[in-house]
Structures are given as C-alpha cells and as structure tokens.
Short mmCIF file of N, CA and C in Angstrom, two decimals:
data_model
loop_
_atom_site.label_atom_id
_atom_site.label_comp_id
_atom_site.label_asym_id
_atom_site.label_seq_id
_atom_site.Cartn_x
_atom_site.Cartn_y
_atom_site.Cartn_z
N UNK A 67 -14.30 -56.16 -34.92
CA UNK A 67 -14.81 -57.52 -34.96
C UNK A 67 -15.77 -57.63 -36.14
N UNK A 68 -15.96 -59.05 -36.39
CA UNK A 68 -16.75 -58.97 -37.76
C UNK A 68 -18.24 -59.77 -37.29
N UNK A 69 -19.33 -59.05 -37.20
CA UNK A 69 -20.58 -60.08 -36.82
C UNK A 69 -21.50 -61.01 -37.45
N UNK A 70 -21.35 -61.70 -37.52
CA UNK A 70 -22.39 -63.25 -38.40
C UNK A 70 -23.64 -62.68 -37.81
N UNK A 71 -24.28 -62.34 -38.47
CA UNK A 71 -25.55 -62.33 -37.50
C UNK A 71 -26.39 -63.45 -37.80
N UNK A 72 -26.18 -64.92 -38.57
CA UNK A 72 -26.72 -66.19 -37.92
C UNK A 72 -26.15 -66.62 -36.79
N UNK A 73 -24.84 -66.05 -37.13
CA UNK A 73 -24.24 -66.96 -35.65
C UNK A 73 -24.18 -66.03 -34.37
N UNK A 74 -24.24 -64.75 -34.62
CA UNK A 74 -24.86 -63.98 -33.40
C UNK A 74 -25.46 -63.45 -32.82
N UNK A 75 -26.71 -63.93 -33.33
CA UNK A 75 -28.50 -64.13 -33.24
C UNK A 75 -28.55 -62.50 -33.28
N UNK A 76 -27.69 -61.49 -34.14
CA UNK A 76 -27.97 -59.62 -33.92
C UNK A 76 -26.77 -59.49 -35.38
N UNK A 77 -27.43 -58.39 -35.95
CA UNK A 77 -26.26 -57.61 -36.95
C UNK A 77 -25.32 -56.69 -36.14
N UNK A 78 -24.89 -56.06 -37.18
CA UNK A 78 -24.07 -55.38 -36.47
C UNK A 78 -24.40 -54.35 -35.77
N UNK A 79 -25.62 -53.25 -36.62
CA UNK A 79 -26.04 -52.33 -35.97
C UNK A 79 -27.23 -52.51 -34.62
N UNK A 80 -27.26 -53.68 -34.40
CA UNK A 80 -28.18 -53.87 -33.38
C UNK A 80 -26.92 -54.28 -32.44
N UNK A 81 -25.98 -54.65 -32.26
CA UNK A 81 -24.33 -54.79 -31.47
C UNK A 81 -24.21 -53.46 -30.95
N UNK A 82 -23.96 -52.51 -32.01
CA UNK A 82 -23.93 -51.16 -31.80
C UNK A 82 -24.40 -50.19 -30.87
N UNK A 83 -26.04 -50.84 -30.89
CA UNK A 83 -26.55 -49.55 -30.49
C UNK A 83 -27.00 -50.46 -28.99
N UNK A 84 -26.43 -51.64 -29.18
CA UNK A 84 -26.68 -52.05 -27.30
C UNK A 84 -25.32 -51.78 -26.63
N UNK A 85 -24.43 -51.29 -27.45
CA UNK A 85 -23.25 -51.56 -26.69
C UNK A 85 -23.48 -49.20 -26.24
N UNK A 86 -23.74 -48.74 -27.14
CA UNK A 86 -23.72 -47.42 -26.65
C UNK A 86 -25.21 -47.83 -25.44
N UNK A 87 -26.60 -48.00 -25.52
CA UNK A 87 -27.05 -48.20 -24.61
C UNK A 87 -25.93 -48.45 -22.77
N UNK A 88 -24.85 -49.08 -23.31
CA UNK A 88 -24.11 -49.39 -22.06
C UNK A 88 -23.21 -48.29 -22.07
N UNK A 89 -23.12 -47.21 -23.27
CA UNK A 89 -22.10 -45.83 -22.71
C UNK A 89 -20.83 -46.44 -23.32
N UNK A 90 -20.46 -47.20 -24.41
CA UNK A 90 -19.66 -47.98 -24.76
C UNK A 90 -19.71 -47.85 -26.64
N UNK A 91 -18.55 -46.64 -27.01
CA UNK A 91 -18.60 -46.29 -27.84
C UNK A 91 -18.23 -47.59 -28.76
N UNK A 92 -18.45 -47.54 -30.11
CA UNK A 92 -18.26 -47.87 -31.19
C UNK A 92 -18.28 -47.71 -32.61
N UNK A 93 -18.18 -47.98 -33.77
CA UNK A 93 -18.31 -47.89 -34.92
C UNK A 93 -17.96 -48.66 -36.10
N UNK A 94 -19.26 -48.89 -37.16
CA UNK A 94 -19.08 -49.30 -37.97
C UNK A 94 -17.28 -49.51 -38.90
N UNK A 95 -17.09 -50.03 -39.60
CA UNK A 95 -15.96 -50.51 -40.31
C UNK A 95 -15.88 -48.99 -40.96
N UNK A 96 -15.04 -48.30 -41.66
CA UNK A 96 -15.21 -47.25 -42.84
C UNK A 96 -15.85 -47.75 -43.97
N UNK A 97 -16.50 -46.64 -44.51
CA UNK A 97 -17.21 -47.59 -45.79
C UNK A 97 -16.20 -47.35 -47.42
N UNK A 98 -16.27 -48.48 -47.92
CA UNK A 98 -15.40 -48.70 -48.87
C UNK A 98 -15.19 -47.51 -49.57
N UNK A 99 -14.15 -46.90 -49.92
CA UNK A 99 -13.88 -45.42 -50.66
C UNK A 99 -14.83 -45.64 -52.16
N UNK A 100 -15.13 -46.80 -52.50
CA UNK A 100 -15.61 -46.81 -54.13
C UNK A 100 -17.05 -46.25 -54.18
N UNK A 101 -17.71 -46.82 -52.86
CA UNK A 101 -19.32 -46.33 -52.28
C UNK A 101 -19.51 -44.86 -51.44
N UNK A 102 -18.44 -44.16 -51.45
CA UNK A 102 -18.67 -43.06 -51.28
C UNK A 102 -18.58 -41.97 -52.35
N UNK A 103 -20.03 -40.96 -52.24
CA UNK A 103 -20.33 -40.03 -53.80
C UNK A 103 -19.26 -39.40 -54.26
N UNK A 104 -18.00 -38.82 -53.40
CA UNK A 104 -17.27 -38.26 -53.71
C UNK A 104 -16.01 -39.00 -54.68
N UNK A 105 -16.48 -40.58 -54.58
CA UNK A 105 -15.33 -41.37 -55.63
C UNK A 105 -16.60 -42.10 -56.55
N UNK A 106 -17.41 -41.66 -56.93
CA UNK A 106 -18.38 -42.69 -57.35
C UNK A 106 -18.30 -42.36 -58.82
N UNK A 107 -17.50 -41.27 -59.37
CA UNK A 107 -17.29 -41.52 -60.78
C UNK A 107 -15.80 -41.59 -61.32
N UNK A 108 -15.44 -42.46 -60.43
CA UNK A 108 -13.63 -43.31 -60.67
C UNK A 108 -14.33 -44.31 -60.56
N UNK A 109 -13.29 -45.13 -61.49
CA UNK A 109 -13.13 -46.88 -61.53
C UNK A 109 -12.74 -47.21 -60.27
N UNK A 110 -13.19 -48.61 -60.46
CA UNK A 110 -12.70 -49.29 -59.09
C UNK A 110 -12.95 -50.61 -59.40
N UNK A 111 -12.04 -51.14 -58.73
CA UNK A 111 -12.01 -52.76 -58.73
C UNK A 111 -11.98 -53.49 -57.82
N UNK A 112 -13.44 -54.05 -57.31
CA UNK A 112 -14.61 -54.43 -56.61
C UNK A 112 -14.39 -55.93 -56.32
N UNK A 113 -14.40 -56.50 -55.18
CA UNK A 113 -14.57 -58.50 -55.20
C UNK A 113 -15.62 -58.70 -54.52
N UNK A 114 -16.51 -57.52 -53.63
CA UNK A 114 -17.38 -57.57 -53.14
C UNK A 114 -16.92 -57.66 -51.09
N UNK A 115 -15.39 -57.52 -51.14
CA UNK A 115 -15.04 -58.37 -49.64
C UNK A 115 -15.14 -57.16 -48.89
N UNK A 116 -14.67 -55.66 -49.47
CA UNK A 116 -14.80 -54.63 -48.77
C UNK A 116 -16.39 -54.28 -48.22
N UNK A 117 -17.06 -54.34 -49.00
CA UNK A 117 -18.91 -53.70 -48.98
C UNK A 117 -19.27 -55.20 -47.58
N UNK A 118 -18.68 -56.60 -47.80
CA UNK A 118 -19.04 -57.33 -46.54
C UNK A 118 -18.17 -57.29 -45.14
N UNK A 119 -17.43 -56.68 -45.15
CA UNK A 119 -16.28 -55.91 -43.92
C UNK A 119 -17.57 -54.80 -43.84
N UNK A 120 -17.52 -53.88 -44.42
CA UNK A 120 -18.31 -52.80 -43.82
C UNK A 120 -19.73 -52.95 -43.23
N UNK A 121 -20.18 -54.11 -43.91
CA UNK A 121 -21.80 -54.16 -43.09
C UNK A 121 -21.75 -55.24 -42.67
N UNK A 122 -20.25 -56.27 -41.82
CA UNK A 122 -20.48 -56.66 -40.82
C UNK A 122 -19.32 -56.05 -39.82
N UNK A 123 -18.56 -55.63 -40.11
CA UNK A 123 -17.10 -54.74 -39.03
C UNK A 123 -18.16 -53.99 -38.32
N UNK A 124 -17.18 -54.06 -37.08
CA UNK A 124 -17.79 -53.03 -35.82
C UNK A 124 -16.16 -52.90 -35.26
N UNK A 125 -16.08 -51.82 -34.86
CA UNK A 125 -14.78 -50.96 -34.49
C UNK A 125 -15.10 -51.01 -32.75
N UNK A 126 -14.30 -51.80 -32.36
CA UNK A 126 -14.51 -51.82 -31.00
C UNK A 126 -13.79 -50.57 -30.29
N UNK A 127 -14.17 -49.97 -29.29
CA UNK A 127 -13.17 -49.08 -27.92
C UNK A 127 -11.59 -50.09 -27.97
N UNK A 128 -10.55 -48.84 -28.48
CA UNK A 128 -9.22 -49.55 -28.41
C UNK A 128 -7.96 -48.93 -27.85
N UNK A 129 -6.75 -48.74 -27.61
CA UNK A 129 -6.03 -47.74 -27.76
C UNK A 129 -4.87 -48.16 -26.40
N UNK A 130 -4.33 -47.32 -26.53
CA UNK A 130 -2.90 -47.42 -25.07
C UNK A 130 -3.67 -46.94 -23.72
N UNK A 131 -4.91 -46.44 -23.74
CA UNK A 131 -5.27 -45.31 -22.58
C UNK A 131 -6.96 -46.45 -22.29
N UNK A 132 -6.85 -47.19 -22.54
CA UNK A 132 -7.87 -48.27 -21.70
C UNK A 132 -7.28 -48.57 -20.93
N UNK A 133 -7.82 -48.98 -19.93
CA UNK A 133 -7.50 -49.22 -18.32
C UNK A 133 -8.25 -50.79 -18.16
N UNK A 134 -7.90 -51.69 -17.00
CA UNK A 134 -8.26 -52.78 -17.18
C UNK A 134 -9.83 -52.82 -16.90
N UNK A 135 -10.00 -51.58 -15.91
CA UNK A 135 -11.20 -51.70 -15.49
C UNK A 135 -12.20 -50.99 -16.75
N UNK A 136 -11.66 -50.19 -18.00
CA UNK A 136 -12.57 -50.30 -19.14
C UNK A 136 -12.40 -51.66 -19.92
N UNK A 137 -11.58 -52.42 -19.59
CA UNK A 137 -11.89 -53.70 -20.98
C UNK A 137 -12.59 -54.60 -19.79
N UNK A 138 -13.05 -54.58 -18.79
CA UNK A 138 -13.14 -55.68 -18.23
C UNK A 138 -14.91 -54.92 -18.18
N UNK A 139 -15.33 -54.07 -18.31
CA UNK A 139 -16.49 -53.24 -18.46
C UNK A 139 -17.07 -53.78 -19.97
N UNK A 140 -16.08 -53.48 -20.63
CA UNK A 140 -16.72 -53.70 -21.96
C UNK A 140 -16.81 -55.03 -22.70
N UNK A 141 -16.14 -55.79 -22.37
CA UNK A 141 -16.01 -57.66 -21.81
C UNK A 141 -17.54 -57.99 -21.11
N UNK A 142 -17.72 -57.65 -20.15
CA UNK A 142 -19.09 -57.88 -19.38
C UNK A 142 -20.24 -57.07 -19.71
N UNK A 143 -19.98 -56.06 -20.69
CA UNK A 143 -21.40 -55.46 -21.49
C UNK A 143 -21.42 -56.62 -22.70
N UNK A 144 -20.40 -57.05 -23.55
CA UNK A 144 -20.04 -58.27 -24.55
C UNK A 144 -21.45 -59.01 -23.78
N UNK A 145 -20.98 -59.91 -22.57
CA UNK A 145 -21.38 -60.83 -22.18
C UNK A 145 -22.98 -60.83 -21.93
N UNK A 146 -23.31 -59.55 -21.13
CA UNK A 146 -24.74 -59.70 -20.96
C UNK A 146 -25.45 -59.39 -22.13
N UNK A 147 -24.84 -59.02 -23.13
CA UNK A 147 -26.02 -58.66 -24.62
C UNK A 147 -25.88 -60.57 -25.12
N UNK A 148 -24.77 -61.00 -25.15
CA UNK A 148 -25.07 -62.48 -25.70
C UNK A 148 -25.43 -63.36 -24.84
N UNK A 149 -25.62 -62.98 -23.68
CA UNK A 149 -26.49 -64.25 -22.86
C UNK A 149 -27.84 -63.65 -22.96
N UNK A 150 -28.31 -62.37 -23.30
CA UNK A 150 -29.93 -62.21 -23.11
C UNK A 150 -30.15 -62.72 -24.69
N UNK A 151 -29.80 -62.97 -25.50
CA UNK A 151 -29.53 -63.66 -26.76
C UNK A 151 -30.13 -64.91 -26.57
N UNK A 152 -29.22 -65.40 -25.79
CA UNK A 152 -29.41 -67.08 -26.31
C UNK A 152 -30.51 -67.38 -25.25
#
C-alpha cells in the first residue's frame, strides 16, 4: 500500500511499527537499486517515482497460506490504528 501521510494523519514508518506492535509483520517497499552503495557508482536514470514508492510503500502480510481469520485480524488492526487517528 502506498501512505499519504496528509491523508493518513501517520507515515509510513509510524503504520509499521503499530502494525508489528499488533504482531503483524510488514515492510517497507525495496529501496530503489540506484540508492543502494553497492550500485552507487553506475548510471541511472532517475524520475524521482521510485525514491517516492519507497518512502511511502509498505508491504503488507500476503501470500496463498493466510487464512481468513489472519486477514480479518489484520483488517481490524487496519481499523483500530485509523480510528484512534481521527
């Protein structure tokens, strides 16, 4: 998911670290291969859209092996971090 944090009164890493508070893994987007040291003396050709994916992407819990009763867990951890929000 990608977080506005005007429009979702939290960045991303504050999403993050309430959603592990609930035992509810996650992670940042990957960070763009051009910003990592190990490519930092190759060219690259930059629009700026990757570096704003990465510091607003959050990698939600996904996969064939969720069960309804983990999305419906992690749906209602969603819910109580944006209602103590508003």
């Amino acid at each position: 998911i990608l977080i506005e944090p005007d429009k979702a009164g939290c960045d991303r890493e504050k999403l993050r670290m309430e959603l592990e508070e609930e035992n509810i893994e996650s992670r940042p987007l990957w960070k763009p291969m051009h910003l990592q040291p190990v490519f930092s003396s190759y060219p690259a050709l930059v629009t700026g859209i990757s570096e704003a994916l990465f510091e607003k992407g959050l990698c939600l819990p996904s996969g064939s092996n969720l069960s309804s009763k983990d999305k419906d867990r992690i749906l209602a951890a969603f819910g109580g971090i944006f209602m103590d929000e508003g």
